[in-house]
């Protein structure tokens, strides 16, 4: 009976909190959407892997890697700046939006030029058809930049329904396109690459049109709003650039170090391991705007509490995934991909440690100090490049996993050290304590997490 009451109380807490608009509520809703997106992405990965095989999957990666990477590399921190200033200056929302819109369009045009000029050099060892197709795919990049900016707008307005709708429509449309291509027996590395990139176009156009109808343009005020966006954006840009270098640098390097077959195995392992990003990414999407409205001490305590609980949850899922990997990979992708299991085990740990570092870094982001997160990402890049070239020739795919795991651990240690130094909470605060459990329990009464007793985290 006691256990039944405990389960009932926990269930009541969860369902009651979902009906509110607290940090926990929006995180749970966003994580639910993220899990759905994760399974859609998993299904698209299975379809392409089984249809194309390791070699074809490797070719597809070479086709879409640079358009995707350059979209992240040319954000200029605009979406982070828009979200941050929207929370600080609600009255300037329209001006901030239009300045971000025009800046994103300019960055998108620049990214297309960069890609068309340099892709022949970056893919010099690939065939002419792969190079030319990758150049054409660059025209999806401006829409991806506007997509990021629109996501930030909806988060800043606390319109998480619209935000999540944008997030799931893109992978859902990709899945539908891939299914149609398979049914028509037209799935190739080239058509599958198009299926991954094309959905950004209609989804982004719809979101931009919706926002333009919402806001009135004022050219007189847009310049001052643009200066704010650029000022914060440049500070936060390092996080975007370095963070996505961390996501893509391994594949960029491995295109030159591995044949298409082993590269295809690695891409499958990366895609599967990054399912765990659902924890950290969902939390960050909601946590950053929530923290931006709090005082420094209050924001730090809330961020630390979320970091601890999220890390424990992610590690628990990691253990299950590692144990189930042989059955999971064979069932989903086929026996041809079983050789990816060793690197997959290392990559899931890397995802958890790197994601935890970014969750904890949100305390600095929300207080207008993104430099800590930027340095954390820089540490990862500085370490991962030489480690890749040192470990991959010696240990193959396992060496690639080690080259990512080591920097992730160092990044987490750095952010934790800076957090303790900045907010003076002590090492004991990093352990799960009674107040953390009471905070979770307080969700039952649908109180805001910030209202929970934060006097101690021990």
Coordinates of C-alpha atoms in Angstrom, one line a residue, residues 14-448:
X14 CA 4.0 14.7 -12.8
X15 CA 0.6 15.3 -14.3
X16 CA -0.1 18.3 -12.2
X17 CA 3.2 19.9 -13.2
X18 CA 2.5 19.2 -16.9
X19 CA -0.5 21.4 -16.8
X20 CA 1.5 24.5 -15.7
X21 CA 4.1 26.6 -17.4
X22 CA 7.1 26.2 -15.0
X23 CA 10.6 25.2 -16.0
X24 CA 9.8 21.6 -15.3
X25 CA 6.6 21.7 -17.2
X26 CA 8.1 23.2 -20.4
X27 CA 11.1 20.9 -20.1
X28 CA 8.9 17.8 -19.8
X29 CA 6.8 18.9 -22.8
X30 CA 9.9 19.8 -24.8
X31 CA 11.6 16.6 -23.9
X32 CA 8.5 14.6 -24.9
X33 CA 8.7 16.3 -28.4
X34 CA 12.4 15.7 -28.4
X35 CA 11.9 12.0 -27.8
X36 CA 9.4 11.8 -30.6
X37 CA 11.9 13.6 -32.9
X38 CA 14.6 11.3 -31.7
X39 CA 12.6 8.3 -32.8
X40 CA 11.8 9.9 -36.2
X41 CA 15.5 10.6 -36.7
X42 CA 16.3 7.1 -35.7
X43 CA 13.9 5.8 -38.3
X44 CA 15.3 8.0 -41.0
X45 CA 18.8 6.8 -40.1
X46 CA 17.6 3.2 -40.2
X47 CA 16.0 3.7 -43.6
X48 CA 19.1 5.3 -45.2
X49 CA 21.6 2.9 -43.5
X50 CA 19.7 -0.2 -44.6
X51 CA 19.0 1.1 -48.1
X52 CA 22.4 2.6 -48.8
X53 CA 24.8 0.4 -46.7
X54 CA 27.9 1.7 -45.0
X55 CA 29.5 3.0 -48.2
X56 CA 26.4 4.9 -49.4
X57 CA 25.9 6.3 -45.9
X58 CA 29.4 7.6 -46.0
X59 CA 28.8 9.3 -49.4
X60 CA 25.6 10.9 -48.1
X61 CA 27.5 12.3 -45.1
X62 CA 30.1 13.9 -47.5
X63 CA 27.2 15.5 -49.4
X64 CA 25.3 17.2 -46.5
X65 CA 28.1 17.7 -44.0
X66 CA 29.3 21.1 -45.3
X67 CA 25.9 22.7 -45.8
X68 CA 24.9 21.7 -42.3
X69 CA 28.1 22.7 -40.7
X70 CA 28.3 26.1 -42.4
X71 CA 24.7 26.8 -41.2
X72 CA 25.9 26.5 -37.6
X73 CA 29.3 28.1 -38.3
X74 CA 27.7 31.4 -39.6
X75 CA 25.0 32.0 -37.0
X76 CA 27.1 34.9 -35.5
X77 CA 25.3 34.2 -32.2
X78 CA 22.2 36.0 -33.6
X79 CA 19.6 33.5 -32.2
X80 CA 21.2 33.5 -28.7
X81 CA 21.3 37.4 -28.7
X82 CA 17.7 37.6 -29.8
X83 CA 16.5 35.3 -27.0
X84 CA 18.6 37.1 -24.4
X85 CA 17.5 40.6 -25.2
X86 CA 13.9 39.7 -25.7
X87 CA 13.9 38.6 -22.0
X88 CA 15.6 41.8 -20.9
X89 CA 13.8 44.3 -23.2
X90 CA 10.2 43.2 -24.0
X91 CA 9.3 46.6 -25.4
X92 CA 11.9 46.2 -28.1
X93 CA 10.7 42.8 -29.3
X94 CA 9.7 43.8 -32.8
X95 CA 12.9 45.8 -33.4
X96 CA 15.0 42.9 -32.1
X97 CA 13.2 40.5 -34.4
X98 CA 13.7 42.4 -37.6
X99 CA 17.3 43.2 -36.9
X100 CA 17.9 39.5 -36.3
X101 CA 16.0 38.6 -39.4
X102 CA 18.1 40.9 -41.7
X103 CA 21.3 39.8 -40.0
X104 CA 20.5 36.1 -40.5
X105 CA 19.7 36.7 -44.1
X106 CA 23.0 38.4 -44.7
X107 CA 24.8 35.6 -42.9
X108 CA 23.0 33.0 -45.0
X109 CA 24.0 34.7 -48.2
X110 CA 27.6 34.8 -47.0
X111 CA 27.5 31.1 -46.1
X112 CA 26.3 30.1 -49.6
X113 CA 29.3 32.0 -51.2
X114 CA 31.8 30.4 -48.8
X115 CA 30.4 27.0 -49.4
X116 CA 30.4 27.3 -53.2
X117 CA 34.0 28.6 -53.3
X118 CA 35.6 26.3 -50.8
X119 CA 33.7 23.0 -51.1
X120 CA 35.9 21.9 -54.1
X121 CA 38.9 22.2 -51.8
X122 CA 37.3 20.6 -48.8
X123 CA 36.1 17.6 -50.8
X124 CA 39.1 17.5 -53.1
X125 CA 39.3 13.6 -52.8
X126 CA 35.6 13.1 -53.7
X127 CA 34.1 12.7 -57.2
X128 CA 33.0 15.7 -59.2
X129 CA 29.3 14.8 -58.8
X130 CA 29.6 14.7 -55.0
X131 CA 31.3 18.1 -55.0
X132 CA 28.8 19.8 -57.4
X133 CA 25.8 18.4 -55.5
X134 CA 27.2 19.6 -52.1
X135 CA 27.6 23.0 -53.7
X136 CA 23.9 23.0 -54.8
X137 CA 22.9 21.8 -51.3
X138 CA 24.4 25.0 -49.9
X139 CA 21.3 26.9 -50.9
X140 CA 19.5 25.2 -48.0
X141 CA 21.9 26.9 -45.5
X142 CA 20.2 30.4 -45.3
X143 CA 16.9 28.7 -44.5
X144 CA 18.6 26.8 -41.7
X145 CA 19.9 30.0 -40.2
X146 CA 16.5 31.6 -40.3
X147 CA 15.1 28.4 -38.8
X148 CA 17.5 28.8 -35.8
X149 CA 16.5 32.4 -35.4
X150 CA 12.8 31.7 -35.5
X151 CA 13.2 29.0 -32.9
X152 CA 14.9 31.5 -30.6
X153 CA 12.0 33.9 -31.2
X154 CA 9.4 31.4 -30.1
X155 CA 11.4 30.4 -27.0
X156 CA 11.8 34.1 -26.1
X157 CA 8.0 34.5 -26.3
X158 CA 7.4 31.3 -24.3
X159 CA 5.6 29.9 -27.3
X160 CA 6.9 26.4 -26.9
X161 CA 4.1 24.9 -28.9
X162 CA 5.1 26.8 -32.0
X163 CA 8.8 26.2 -31.2
X164 CA 8.2 22.4 -30.9
X165 CA 6.1 22.4 -34.0
X166 CA 9.0 23.7 -36.0
X167 CA 11.3 21.2 -34.5
X168 CA 9.2 18.1 -35.4
X169 CA 8.0 19.2 -38.8
X170 CA 11.5 19.1 -40.3
X171 CA 12.4 15.5 -39.4
X172 CA 8.9 14.4 -40.1
X173 CA 8.9 15.8 -43.6
X174 CA 12.4 14.2 -44.2
X175 CA 10.9 10.8 -43.1
X176 CA 8.0 11.2 -45.5
X177 CA 10.4 12.1 -48.4
X178 CA 12.7 9.1 -47.7
X179 CA 9.7 6.8 -47.5
X180 CA 8.4 8.0 -50.9
X181 CA 11.9 7.7 -52.4
X182 CA 12.2 4.1 -51.2
X183 CA 8.7 3.3 -52.5
X184 CA 9.6 4.7 -55.9
X185 CA 13.0 2.9 -55.8
X186 CA 14.7 6.3 -56.2
X187 CA 16.7 6.4 -52.9
X188 CA 20.4 7.3 -53.5
X189 CA 23.0 9.2 -51.5
X190 CA 22.0 12.2 -53.5
X191 CA 18.2 12.0 -53.2
X192 CA 18.5 11.1 -49.5
X193 CA 20.7 14.2 -48.9
X194 CA 18.0 16.3 -50.5
X195 CA 15.4 14.7 -48.2
X196 CA 17.4 15.8 -45.1
X197 CA 17.8 19.4 -46.2
X198 CA 14.8 20.4 -48.3
X199 CA 12.2 20.4 -45.4
X200 CA 13.9 23.5 -43.8
X201 CA 12.6 25.6 -46.7
X202 CA 8.8 25.4 -46.3
X203 CA 8.9 25.2 -42.5
X204 CA 11.1 28.3 -42.2
X205 CA 9.1 30.3 -44.7
X206 CA 5.9 29.6 -42.8
X207 CA 7.4 30.7 -39.5
X208 CA 8.9 33.9 -40.9
X209 CA 5.6 34.8 -42.6
X210 CA 3.8 34.2 -39.3
X211 CA 6.2 36.5 -37.4
X212 CA 6.1 39.3 -40.0
X213 CA 2.3 39.4 -39.6
X214 CA 2.8 39.7 -35.8
X215 CA 5.4 42.5 -35.8
X216 CA 5.5 46.0 -37.3
X217 CA 8.7 47.0 -38.9
X218 CA 10.3 50.3 -37.8
X219 CA 13.5 51.2 -39.8
X220 CA 14.2 54.1 -37.4
X221 CA 14.7 51.8 -34.3
X222 CA 16.1 48.8 -36.0
X223 CA 19.7 50.1 -36.0
X224 CA 20.0 50.4 -32.3
X225 CA 18.4 47.0 -31.8
X226 CA 20.8 45.6 -34.4
X227 CA 23.8 46.9 -32.3
X228 CA 22.5 45.0 -29.3
X229 CA 22.1 41.8 -31.3
X230 CA 25.6 42.1 -32.8
X231 CA 27.2 43.0 -29.4
X232 CA 25.8 40.0 -27.5
X233 CA 25.9 37.8 -30.6
X234 CA 29.7 38.2 -31.1
X235 CA 30.3 37.3 -27.5
X236 CA 28.0 34.2 -27.8
X237 CA 29.2 33.3 -31.4
X238 CA 32.2 31.4 -30.1
X239 CA 29.8 29.0 -28.4
X240 CA 27.9 28.3 -31.6
X241 CA 31.0 28.0 -33.8
X242 CA 33.0 25.9 -31.4
X243 CA 30.1 23.9 -30.2
X244 CA 29.2 22.8 -33.7
X245 CA 32.9 22.3 -34.6
X246 CA 32.8 19.8 -31.8
X247 CA 29.7 18.2 -33.4
X248 CA 31.2 18.1 -36.9
X249 CA 35.0 18.2 -36.6
X250 CA 35.2 14.5 -36.1
X251 CA 33.4 13.8 -39.4
X252 CA 35.3 16.5 -41.2
X253 CA 38.6 14.9 -40.2
X254 CA 37.4 11.3 -40.7
X255 CA 36.4 12.0 -44.3
X256 CA 40.1 12.3 -45.0
X257 CA 41.2 9.5 -42.7
X258 CA 38.7 6.8 -43.4
X259 CA 37.2 5.1 -46.4
X260 CA 33.4 5.5 -47.0
X261 CA 32.7 2.1 -45.4
X262 CA 34.2 2.8 -42.0
X263 CA 33.0 6.3 -42.2
X264 CA 29.4 5.0 -42.6
X265 CA 29.9 2.8 -39.5
X266 CA 31.1 5.8 -37.5
X267 CA 28.2 8.0 -38.7
X268 CA 25.7 5.4 -37.6
X269 CA 27.4 5.2 -34.1
X270 CA 27.3 9.0 -33.8
X271 CA 23.7 9.2 -34.8
X272 CA 22.6 6.5 -32.4
X273 CA 24.7 7.8 -29.5
X274 CA 23.3 11.4 -29.9
X275 CA 19.9 10.2 -29.0
X276 CA 21.0 11.0 -25.5
X277 CA 21.2 14.7 -26.5
X278 CA 17.5 14.7 -25.9
X279 CA 18.2 15.3 -22.2
X280 CA 20.6 18.2 -22.4
X281 CA 19.2 19.9 -25.5
X282 CA 15.6 19.8 -24.2
X283 CA 16.7 21.3 -20.9
X284 CA 18.8 24.0 -22.4
X285 CA 16.0 25.1 -24.7
X286 CA 13.9 25.9 -21.7
X287 CA 16.5 26.6 -19.0
X288 CA 18.3 29.5 -20.8
X289 CA 15.2 31.8 -21.1
X290 CA 14.1 30.9 -17.6
X291 CA 17.4 31.7 -16.0
X292 CA 17.7 34.9 -18.0
X293 CA 14.9 36.4 -15.9
X294 CA 16.4 35.5 -12.5
X295 CA 19.0 37.1 -10.3
X296 CA 22.5 35.7 -10.4
X297 CA 22.4 33.6 -7.2
X298 CA 18.9 32.3 -7.8
X299 CA 19.8 31.4 -11.4
X300 CA 23.0 29.6 -10.3
X301 CA 21.1 27.5 -7.7
X302 CA 18.4 26.5 -10.2
X303 CA 20.9 25.7 -12.9
X304 CA 23.0 23.5 -10.6
X305 CA 20.0 21.6 -9.4
X306 CA 18.8 20.9 -12.9
X307 CA 22.4 19.9 -13.9
X308 CA 22.6 17.3 -11.2
X309 CA 19.3 15.7 -11.8
X310 CA 19.7 15.7 -15.6
X311 CA 23.2 14.2 -15.4
X312 CA 22.0 11.3 -13.2
X313 CA 19.1 10.6 -15.6
X314 CA 21.4 10.7 -18.7
X315 CA 24.0 8.3 -17.1
X316 CA 21.2 5.8 -16.2
X317 CA 20.1 5.8 -19.8
X318 CA 23.7 5.4 -20.9
X319 CA 24.1 2.2 -19.0
X320 CA 21.0 0.7 -20.6
X321 CA 22.1 1.7 -24.1
X322 CA 25.5 0.3 -23.7
X323 CA 24.1 -3.1 -22.5
X324 CA 21.6 -3.2 -25.3
X325 CA 23.9 -2.0 -28.1
X326 CA 24.6 -5.3 -29.8
X327 CA 20.9 -6.3 -30.0
X328 CA 19.9 -2.8 -30.8
X329 CA 22.3 -2.1 -33.6
X330 CA 21.8 -5.5 -35.2
X331 CA 18.0 -5.2 -35.1
X332 CA 17.8 -1.6 -36.4
X333 CA 20.7 -1.4 -38.9
X334 CA 21.7 -5.0 -39.6
X335 CA 24.8 -7.1 -39.0
X336 CA 26.9 -5.0 -41.4
X337 CA 27.0 -2.3 -38.7
X338 CA 27.9 -4.4 -35.7
X339 CA 31.5 -3.3 -35.9
X340 CA 30.3 0.2 -34.7
X341 CA 29.6 -1.1 -31.2
X342 CA 33.0 -0.3 -29.5
X343 CA 33.0 3.3 -30.8
X344 CA 29.3 3.7 -29.9
X345 CA 30.0 2.8 -26.2
X346 CA 32.6 5.6 -26.0
X347 CA 30.4 8.1 -27.9
X348 CA 27.4 7.8 -25.5
X349 CA 29.6 8.7 -22.6
X350 CA 30.9 11.7 -24.6
X351 CA 27.4 12.9 -25.3
X352 CA 26.4 12.8 -21.6
X353 CA 29.6 14.6 -20.4
X354 CA 29.5 17.2 -23.1
X355 CA 25.7 17.8 -22.6
X356 CA 26.1 18.2 -18.9
X357 CA 28.9 20.8 -19.4
X358 CA 26.5 22.9 -21.5
X359 CA 23.6 22.6 -19.1
X360 CA 25.9 23.9 -16.3
X361 CA 27.2 26.7 -18.5
X362 CA 23.7 28.1 -19.0
X363 CA 24.2 29.9 -15.6
X364 CA 26.9 32.0 -17.3
X365 CA 24.9 32.5 -20.5
X366 CA 21.9 33.8 -18.6
X367 CA 24.0 36.4 -16.7
X368 CA 25.5 37.8 -19.9
X369 CA 28.9 36.0 -19.5
X370 CA 29.0 33.5 -22.4
X371 CA 32.8 33.5 -22.4
X372 CA 32.9 30.5 -20.0
X373 CA 30.9 28.4 -22.4
X374 CA 33.0 29.6 -25.3
X375 CA 36.3 28.6 -23.6
X376 CA 34.8 25.3 -22.7
X377 CA 34.0 24.6 -26.4
X378 CA 37.5 25.9 -27.4
X379 CA 39.1 23.4 -25.0
X380 CA 37.2 20.6 -26.8
X381 CA 38.4 21.7 -30.2
X382 CA 42.0 22.3 -29.1
X383 CA 42.1 18.7 -27.7
X384 CA 40.0 16.8 -30.3
X385 CA 42.0 17.7 -33.4
X386 CA 45.4 16.4 -32.3
X387 CA 43.8 13.5 -30.5
X388 CA 42.0 12.5 -33.7
X389 CA 45.2 12.5 -35.8
X390 CA 47.1 10.6 -33.0
X391 CA 44.5 8.0 -32.1
X392 CA 42.6 7.2 -35.3
X393 CA 45.6 5.9 -37.3
X394 CA 46.6 3.7 -34.3
X395 CA 43.2 2.5 -33.0
X396 CA 40.7 3.1 -35.9
X397 CA 37.1 3.8 -35.0
X398 CA 37.8 3.2 -31.3
X399 CA 40.5 5.9 -31.4
X400 CA 37.9 8.3 -32.8
X401 CA 35.6 7.7 -29.8
X402 CA 38.5 8.2 -27.4
X403 CA 39.4 11.4 -29.1
X404 CA 35.9 12.8 -28.4
X405 CA 35.4 11.4 -24.9
X406 CA 38.6 12.8 -23.4
X407 CA 37.9 16.5 -24.4
X408 CA 34.3 16.1 -23.1
X409 CA 35.5 15.1 -19.7
X410 CA 38.0 18.0 -19.6
X411 CA 35.3 20.5 -20.6
X412 CA 32.9 19.4 -17.8
X413 CA 35.7 19.7 -15.2
X414 CA 36.5 23.2 -16.5
X415 CA 32.9 24.4 -16.3
X416 CA 32.4 22.9 -12.9
X417 CA 35.5 24.6 -11.6
X418 CA 34.5 28.0 -13.0
X419 CA 30.9 27.6 -11.6
X420 CA 32.2 26.9 -8.1
X421 CA 34.7 29.8 -8.4
X422 CA 32.1 32.3 -9.7
X423 CA 29.1 31.4 -7.5
X424 CA 31.0 30.3 -4.4
X425 CA 28.7 27.3 -3.6
X426 CA 31.4 24.8 -2.6
X427 CA 32.1 21.3 -3.9
X428 CA 29.4 19.9 -1.6
X429 CA 26.7 21.6 -3.6
X430 CA 27.4 19.3 -6.6
X431 CA 26.1 16.3 -4.7
X432 CA 22.4 15.4 -4.7
X433 CA 20.9 16.4 -1.4
X434 CA 17.7 16.6 0.6
X435 CA 16.7 20.0 -0.8
X436 CA 17.0 18.7 -4.4
X437 CA 14.5 16.0 -3.6
X438 CA 12.2 18.5 -1.9
X439 CA 12.4 20.7 -5.0
X440 CA 11.2 17.8 -7.1
X441 CA 8.5 17.1 -4.6
X442 CA 7.4 20.7 -4.7
X443 CA 6.3 20.3 -8.3
X444 CA 3.3 18.4 -7.0
X445 CA 1.9 21.7 -5.8
X446 CA 2.7 23.3 -9.2
X447 CA 4.9 25.9 -7.8
X448 CA 7.6 27.5 -9.9

